[in-house]
Coordinates of C-alpha atoms in Angstrom, one line a residue:
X1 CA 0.0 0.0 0.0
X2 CA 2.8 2.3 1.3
X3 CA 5.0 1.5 -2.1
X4 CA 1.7 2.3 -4.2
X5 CA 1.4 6.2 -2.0
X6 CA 4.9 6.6 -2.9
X7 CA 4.3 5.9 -6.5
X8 CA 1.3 8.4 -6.6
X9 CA 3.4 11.0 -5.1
X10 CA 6.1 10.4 -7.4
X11 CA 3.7 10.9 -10.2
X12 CA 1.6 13.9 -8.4
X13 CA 5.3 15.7 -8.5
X14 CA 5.8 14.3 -12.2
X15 CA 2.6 16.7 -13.3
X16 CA 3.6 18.9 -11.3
X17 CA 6.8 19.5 -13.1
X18 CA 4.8 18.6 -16.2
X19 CA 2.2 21.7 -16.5
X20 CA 5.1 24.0 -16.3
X21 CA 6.4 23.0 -19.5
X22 CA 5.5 25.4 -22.8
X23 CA 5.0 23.0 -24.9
X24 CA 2.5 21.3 -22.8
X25 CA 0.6 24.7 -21.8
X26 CA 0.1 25.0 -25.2
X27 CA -1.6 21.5 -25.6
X28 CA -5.0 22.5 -24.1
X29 CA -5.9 18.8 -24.2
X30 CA -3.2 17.3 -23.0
X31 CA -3.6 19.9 -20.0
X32 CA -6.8 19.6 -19.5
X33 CA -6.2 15.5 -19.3
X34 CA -2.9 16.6 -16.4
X35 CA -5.2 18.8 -14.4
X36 CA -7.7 16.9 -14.3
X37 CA -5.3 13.7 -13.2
X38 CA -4.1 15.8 -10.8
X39 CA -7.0 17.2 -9.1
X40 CA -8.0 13.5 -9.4
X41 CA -5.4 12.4 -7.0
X42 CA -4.9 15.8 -4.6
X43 CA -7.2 14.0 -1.8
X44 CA -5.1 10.9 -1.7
X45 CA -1.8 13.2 -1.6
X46 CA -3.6 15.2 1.1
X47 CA -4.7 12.1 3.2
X48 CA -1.0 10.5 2.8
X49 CA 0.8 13.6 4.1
X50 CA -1.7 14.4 7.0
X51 CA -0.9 10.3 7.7
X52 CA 3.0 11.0 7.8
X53 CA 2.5 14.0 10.2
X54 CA 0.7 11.9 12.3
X55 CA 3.0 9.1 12.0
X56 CA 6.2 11.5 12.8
X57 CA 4.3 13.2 16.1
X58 CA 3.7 9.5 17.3
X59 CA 7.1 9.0 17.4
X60 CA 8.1 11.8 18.4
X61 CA 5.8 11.3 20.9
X62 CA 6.7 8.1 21.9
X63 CA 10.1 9.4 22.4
X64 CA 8.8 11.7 25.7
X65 CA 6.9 8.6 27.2
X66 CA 9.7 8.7 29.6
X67 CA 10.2 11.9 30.2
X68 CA 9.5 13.1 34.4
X69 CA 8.1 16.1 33.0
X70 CA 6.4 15.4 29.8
X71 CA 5.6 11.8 29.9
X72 CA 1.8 12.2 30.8
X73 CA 1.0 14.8 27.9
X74 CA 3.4 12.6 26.2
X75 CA 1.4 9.3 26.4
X76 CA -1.7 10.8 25.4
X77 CA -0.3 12.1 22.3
X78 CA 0.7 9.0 21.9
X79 CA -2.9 7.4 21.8
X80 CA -4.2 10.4 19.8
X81 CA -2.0 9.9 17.1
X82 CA -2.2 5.8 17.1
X83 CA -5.8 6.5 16.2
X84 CA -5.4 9.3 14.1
X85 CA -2.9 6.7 11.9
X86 CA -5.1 4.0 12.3
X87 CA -8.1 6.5 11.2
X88 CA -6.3 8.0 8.1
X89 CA -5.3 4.0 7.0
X90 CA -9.0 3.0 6.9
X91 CA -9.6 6.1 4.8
X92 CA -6.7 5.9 2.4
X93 CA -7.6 2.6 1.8
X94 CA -10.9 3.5 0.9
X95 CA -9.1 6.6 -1.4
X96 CA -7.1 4.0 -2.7
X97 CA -10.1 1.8 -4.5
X98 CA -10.5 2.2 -8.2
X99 CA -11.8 5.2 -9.6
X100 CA -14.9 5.8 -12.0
X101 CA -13.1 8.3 -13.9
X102 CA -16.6 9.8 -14.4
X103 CA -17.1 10.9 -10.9
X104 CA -16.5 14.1 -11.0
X105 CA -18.2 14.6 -14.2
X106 CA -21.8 16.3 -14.9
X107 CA -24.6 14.1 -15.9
X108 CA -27.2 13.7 -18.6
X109 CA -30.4 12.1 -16.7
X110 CA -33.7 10.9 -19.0
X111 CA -36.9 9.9 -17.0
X112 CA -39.2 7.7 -19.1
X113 CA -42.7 6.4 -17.6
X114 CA -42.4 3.0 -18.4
X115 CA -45.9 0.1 -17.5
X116 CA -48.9 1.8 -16.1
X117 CA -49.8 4.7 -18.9
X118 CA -50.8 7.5 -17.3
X119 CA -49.9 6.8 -14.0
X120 CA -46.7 5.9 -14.9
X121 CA -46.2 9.2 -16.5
X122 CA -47.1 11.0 -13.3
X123 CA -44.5 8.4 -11.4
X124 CA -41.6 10.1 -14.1
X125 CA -42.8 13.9 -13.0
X126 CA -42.7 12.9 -9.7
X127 CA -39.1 11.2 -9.8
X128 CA -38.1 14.3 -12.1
X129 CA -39.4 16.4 -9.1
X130 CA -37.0 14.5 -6.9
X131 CA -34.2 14.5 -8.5
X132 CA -34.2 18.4 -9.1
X133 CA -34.7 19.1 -5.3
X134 CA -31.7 16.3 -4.4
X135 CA -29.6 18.5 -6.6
X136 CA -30.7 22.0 -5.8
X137 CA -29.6 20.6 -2.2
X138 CA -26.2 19.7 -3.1
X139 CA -26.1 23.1 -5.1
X140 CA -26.2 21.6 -8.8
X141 CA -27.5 23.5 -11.6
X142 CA -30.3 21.7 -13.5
X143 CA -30.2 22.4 -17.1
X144 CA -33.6 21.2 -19.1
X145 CA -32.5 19.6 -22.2
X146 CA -36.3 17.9 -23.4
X147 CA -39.4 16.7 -22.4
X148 CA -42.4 15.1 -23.5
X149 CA -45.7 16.3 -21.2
X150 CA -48.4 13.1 -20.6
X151 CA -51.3 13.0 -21.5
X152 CA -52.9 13.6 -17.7
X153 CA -49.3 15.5 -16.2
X154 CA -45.9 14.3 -15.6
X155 CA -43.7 13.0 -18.6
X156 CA -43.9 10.2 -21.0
X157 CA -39.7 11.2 -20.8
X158 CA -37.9 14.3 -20.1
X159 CA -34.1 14.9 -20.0
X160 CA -32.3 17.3 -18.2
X161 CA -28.2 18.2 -16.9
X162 CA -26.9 18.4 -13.4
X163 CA -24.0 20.4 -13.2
X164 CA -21.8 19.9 -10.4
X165 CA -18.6 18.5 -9.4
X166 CA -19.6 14.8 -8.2
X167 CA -22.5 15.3 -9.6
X168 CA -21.9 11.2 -11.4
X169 CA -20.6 10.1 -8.2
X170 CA -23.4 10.7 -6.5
X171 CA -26.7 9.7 -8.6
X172 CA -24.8 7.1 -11.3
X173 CA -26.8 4.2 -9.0
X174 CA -30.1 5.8 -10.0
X175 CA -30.0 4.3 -13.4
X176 CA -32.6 1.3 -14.0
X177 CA -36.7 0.5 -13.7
X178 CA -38.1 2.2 -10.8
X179 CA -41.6 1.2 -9.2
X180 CA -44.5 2.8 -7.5
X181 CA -47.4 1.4 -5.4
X182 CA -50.3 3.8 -4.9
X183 CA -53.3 4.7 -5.7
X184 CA -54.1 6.5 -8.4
X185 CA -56.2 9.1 -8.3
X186 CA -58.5 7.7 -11.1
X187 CA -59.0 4.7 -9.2
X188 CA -62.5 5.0 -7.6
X189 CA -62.4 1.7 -5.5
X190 CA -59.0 2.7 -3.7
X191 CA -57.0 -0.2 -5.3
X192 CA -53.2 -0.2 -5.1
X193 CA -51.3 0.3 -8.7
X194 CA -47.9 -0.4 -9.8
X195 CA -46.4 1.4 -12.1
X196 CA -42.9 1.9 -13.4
X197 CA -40.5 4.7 -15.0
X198 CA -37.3 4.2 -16.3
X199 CA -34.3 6.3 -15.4
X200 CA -30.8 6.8 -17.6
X201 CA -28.3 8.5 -16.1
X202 CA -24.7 9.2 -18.0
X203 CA -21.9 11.6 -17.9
X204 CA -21.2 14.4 -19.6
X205 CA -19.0 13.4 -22.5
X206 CA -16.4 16.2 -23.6
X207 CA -14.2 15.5 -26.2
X208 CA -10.6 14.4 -24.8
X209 CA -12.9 11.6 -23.6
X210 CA -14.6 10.3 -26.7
X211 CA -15.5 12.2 -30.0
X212 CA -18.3 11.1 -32.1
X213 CA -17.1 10.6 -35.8
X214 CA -19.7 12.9 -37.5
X215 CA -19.4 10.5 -40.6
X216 CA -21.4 8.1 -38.4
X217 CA -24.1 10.8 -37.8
X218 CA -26.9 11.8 -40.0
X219 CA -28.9 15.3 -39.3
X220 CA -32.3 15.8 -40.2
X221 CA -33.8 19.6 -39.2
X222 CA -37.5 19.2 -38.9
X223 CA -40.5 21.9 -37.7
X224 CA -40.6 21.9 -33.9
X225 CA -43.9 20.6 -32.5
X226 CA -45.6 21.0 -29.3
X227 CA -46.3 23.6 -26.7
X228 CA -43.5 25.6 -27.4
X229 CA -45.4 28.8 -28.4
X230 CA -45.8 30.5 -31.9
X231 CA -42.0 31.5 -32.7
X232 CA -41.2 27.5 -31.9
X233 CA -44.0 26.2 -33.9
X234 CA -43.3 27.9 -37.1
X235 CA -39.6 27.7 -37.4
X236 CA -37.7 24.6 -38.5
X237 CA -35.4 24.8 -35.7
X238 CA -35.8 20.9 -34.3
X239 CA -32.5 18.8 -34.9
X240 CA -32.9 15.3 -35.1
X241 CA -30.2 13.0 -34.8
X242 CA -29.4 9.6 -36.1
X243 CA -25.9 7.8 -35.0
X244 CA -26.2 5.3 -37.7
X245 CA -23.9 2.6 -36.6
X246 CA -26.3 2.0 -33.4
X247 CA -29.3 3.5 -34.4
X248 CA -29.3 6.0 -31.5
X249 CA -31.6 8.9 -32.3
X250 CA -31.8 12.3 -30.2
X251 CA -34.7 15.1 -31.0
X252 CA -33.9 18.2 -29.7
X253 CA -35.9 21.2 -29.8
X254 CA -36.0 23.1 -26.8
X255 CA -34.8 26.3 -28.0
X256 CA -35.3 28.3 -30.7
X257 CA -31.8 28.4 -32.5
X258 CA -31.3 25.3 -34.4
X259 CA -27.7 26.0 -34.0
X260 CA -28.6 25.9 -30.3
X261 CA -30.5 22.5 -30.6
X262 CA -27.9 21.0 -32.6
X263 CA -25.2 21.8 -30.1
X264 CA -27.4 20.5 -27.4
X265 CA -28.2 17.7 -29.5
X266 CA -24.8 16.1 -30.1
X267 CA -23.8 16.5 -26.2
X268 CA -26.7 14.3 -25.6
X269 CA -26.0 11.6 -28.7
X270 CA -22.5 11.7 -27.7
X271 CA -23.2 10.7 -24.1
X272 CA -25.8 8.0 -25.3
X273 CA -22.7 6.7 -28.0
X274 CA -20.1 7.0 -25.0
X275 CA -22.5 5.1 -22.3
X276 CA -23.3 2.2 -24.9
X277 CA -19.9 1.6 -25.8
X278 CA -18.7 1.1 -22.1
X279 CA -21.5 -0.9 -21.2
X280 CA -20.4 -3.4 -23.7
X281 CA -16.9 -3.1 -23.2
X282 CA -18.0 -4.4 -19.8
X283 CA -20.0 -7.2 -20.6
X284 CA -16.9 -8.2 -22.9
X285 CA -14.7 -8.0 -19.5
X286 CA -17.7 -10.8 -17.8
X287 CA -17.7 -10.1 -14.1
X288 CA -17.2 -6.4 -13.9
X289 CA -20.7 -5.4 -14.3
X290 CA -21.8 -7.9 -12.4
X291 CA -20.0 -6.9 -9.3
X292 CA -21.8 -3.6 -9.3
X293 CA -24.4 -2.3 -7.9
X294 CA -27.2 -2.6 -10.9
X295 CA -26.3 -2.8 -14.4
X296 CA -27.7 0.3 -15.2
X297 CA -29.9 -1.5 -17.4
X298 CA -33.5 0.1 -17.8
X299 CA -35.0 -2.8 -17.6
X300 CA -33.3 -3.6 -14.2
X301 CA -36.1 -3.2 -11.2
X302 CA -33.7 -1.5 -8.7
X303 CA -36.1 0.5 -6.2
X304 CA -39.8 0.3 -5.1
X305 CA -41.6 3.3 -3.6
X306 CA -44.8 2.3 -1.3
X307 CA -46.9 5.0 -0.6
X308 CA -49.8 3.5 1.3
X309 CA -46.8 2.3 4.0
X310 CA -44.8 5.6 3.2
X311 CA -41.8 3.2 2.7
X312 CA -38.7 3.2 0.0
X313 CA -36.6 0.0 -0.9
X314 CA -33.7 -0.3 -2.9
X315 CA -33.6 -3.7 -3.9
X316 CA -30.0 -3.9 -4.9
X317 CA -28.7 -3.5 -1.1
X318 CA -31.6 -4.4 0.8
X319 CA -32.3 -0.9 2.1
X320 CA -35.3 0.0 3.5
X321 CA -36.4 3.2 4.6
X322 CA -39.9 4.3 5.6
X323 CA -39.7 7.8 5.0
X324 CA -40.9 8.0 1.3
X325 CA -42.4 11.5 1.8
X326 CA -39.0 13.3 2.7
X327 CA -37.3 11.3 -0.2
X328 CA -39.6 12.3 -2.9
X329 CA -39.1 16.0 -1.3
X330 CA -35.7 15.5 -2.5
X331 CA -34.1 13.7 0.7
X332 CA -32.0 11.4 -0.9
X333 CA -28.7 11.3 1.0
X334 CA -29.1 8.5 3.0
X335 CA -30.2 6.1 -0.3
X336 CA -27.0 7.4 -1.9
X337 CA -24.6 6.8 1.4
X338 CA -26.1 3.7 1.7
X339 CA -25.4 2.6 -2.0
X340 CA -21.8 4.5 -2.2
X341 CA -20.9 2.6 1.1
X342 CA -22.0 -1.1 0.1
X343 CA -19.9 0.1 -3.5
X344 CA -17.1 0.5 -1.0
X345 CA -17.3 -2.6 0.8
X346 CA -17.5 -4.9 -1.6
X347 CA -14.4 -3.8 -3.9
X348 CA -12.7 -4.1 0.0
X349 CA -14.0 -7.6 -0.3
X350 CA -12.5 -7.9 -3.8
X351 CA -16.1 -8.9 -4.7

């Protein structure tokens, strides 16, 4: 462990000495790639040397044990610092787990109501509801990027940014089928329904990580359609889409610039291109996804939401809450410690 700190400090210094060069200031990608290494690895640097301060004023403490005058300060220092160590090992060992590299990245999140028509439509405004309040909490912008109204409210899909550093570290377990039992409010004889929605969530996809090959992508500007008032409906301003090689297609017509929707557009069909191709770079590696905490698949059931018992349960980790109405209000921190800390334990366990 100690040999592998060493290494990371060898290399933190390497960057260092790196990003002062000319010739790599004026690479804006290849600093961009540094920095962001860097900044990647600062809490691990940060934990190491606050662990080597604590190590050297153990020993220097341990030195004064003996002393007639100091020994009794001395000892205690002793024990402070044995625990501080043993404290700082449990977290570096933690710091020390493979990274997602898109943690820190923003997200692209799409909400689809999935069984259950209508109701399931108001399910997706609902869970659209709670993640905007989750993120408002943790002070990330939300950026609309689409949606689709139903019939009787909520979405039939609806896609939308978080912008935030962390933002993919903390809601990349949301992705999968999620499941409501209520009832509805069309239902006269107070029957429970389930329902599902379906939630995507990726990150943001710039272009040192993957760039689209706009050979493989075929535009199509249409007349935007909807709601979207007079200007929108009479201006073909819509983009559509199509990344032929997987038959990924992304609409967007939110604003009224096709330039605009274009732009918006490929950051959305880049991320789609970029998720699909890990996923199946995974499944190529076998056991890797299956390790994980969900798939990410949409058609994975990963959470049910009870209201008649006011109770949440994550299926994947056997979590149970009952305090549904403070999660839908956007209270979502203990799901996500829960998930993050079970993601922890089990690459401990080498799982």
């Amino acid at each position: 462990m100690f040999e592998r700190l060493e290494v990371i400090r060898k290399r933190n210094d390497f960057i260092t000495n790196e990003l002062t060069k000319k010739e790599v200031i004026d690479d804006v990608a290849k600093t961009t790639k540094l920095a962001k290494e860097q900044s990647d690895l600062s809490e691990i640097i940060e934990c190491y040397n606050e662990y080597l301060k604590a190590k050297s004023d153990y020993e220097q403490a341990k030195g004064l044990v003996n002393d007639p005058e100091l020994g009794e300060f001395a000892k205690e220092e002793e024990q402070k610092q044995e625990e501080k160590q043993k404290d700082l090992m449990k977290k570096l060992e933690i710091l020390l787990l493979p990274k997602d590299p898109n943690d820190s990245k923003n997200i692209i999140v799409e909400i689809r109501g999935a069984a259950g028509g209508d109701e399931a439509n108001l399910f997706a405004g609902d869970l659209y509801s709670m993640y905007v309040k989750y993120a408002e909490s943790q002070g990330f912008k939300i950026e609309n990027l689409g949606s689709t109204p139903g019939a009787s409210g909520g979405f039939s899909e609806v896609s939308f940014m978080v912008k935030g550093k962390g933002a993919y570290s903390k809601l990349k377990y949301e992705s999968g089928a999620h499941r409501v039992q209520r009832v509805p409010a069309t239902e006269s004889q107070g029957r429970v329904h389930t329902s599902t929605a379906t939630v995507l969530v990726m990150p943001e996809v710039d272009d040192v990580d993957f760039k689209l090959d706009m050979n493989d992508v075929r535009i199509d500007i249409t007349r935007s359609s909807g709601c979207g008032g007079q200007g929108v409906n009479t201006t073909d301003s819509a983009v559509r889409l199509t990344h032929i090689p997987t038959g990924i297609v992304v609409y967007s017509q939110t604003e009224r610039s096709q330039i605009k929707n274009k732009e918006m557009g490929m950051k959305i069909l880049q991320s789609r291109v970029y998720d699909l191709m890990i996923r199946k770079q995974e499944e190529e590696l076998g056991a890797e996804r299956k390790s994980k905490i969900g798939t990410g698949d949409r058609s994975e059931k990963i959470r049910t939401y009870n209201y008649p018992q006011n109770r949440v349960t994550d299926h994947r980790i056997g979590y149970t809450t009952n305090s549904l109405d403070r999660v839908m209000n956007g209270k979502l921190d203990d799901i996500i410690e829960a998930l993050i800390t079970e993601d922890q334990r089990r690459k401990l366990a080498g799982e």
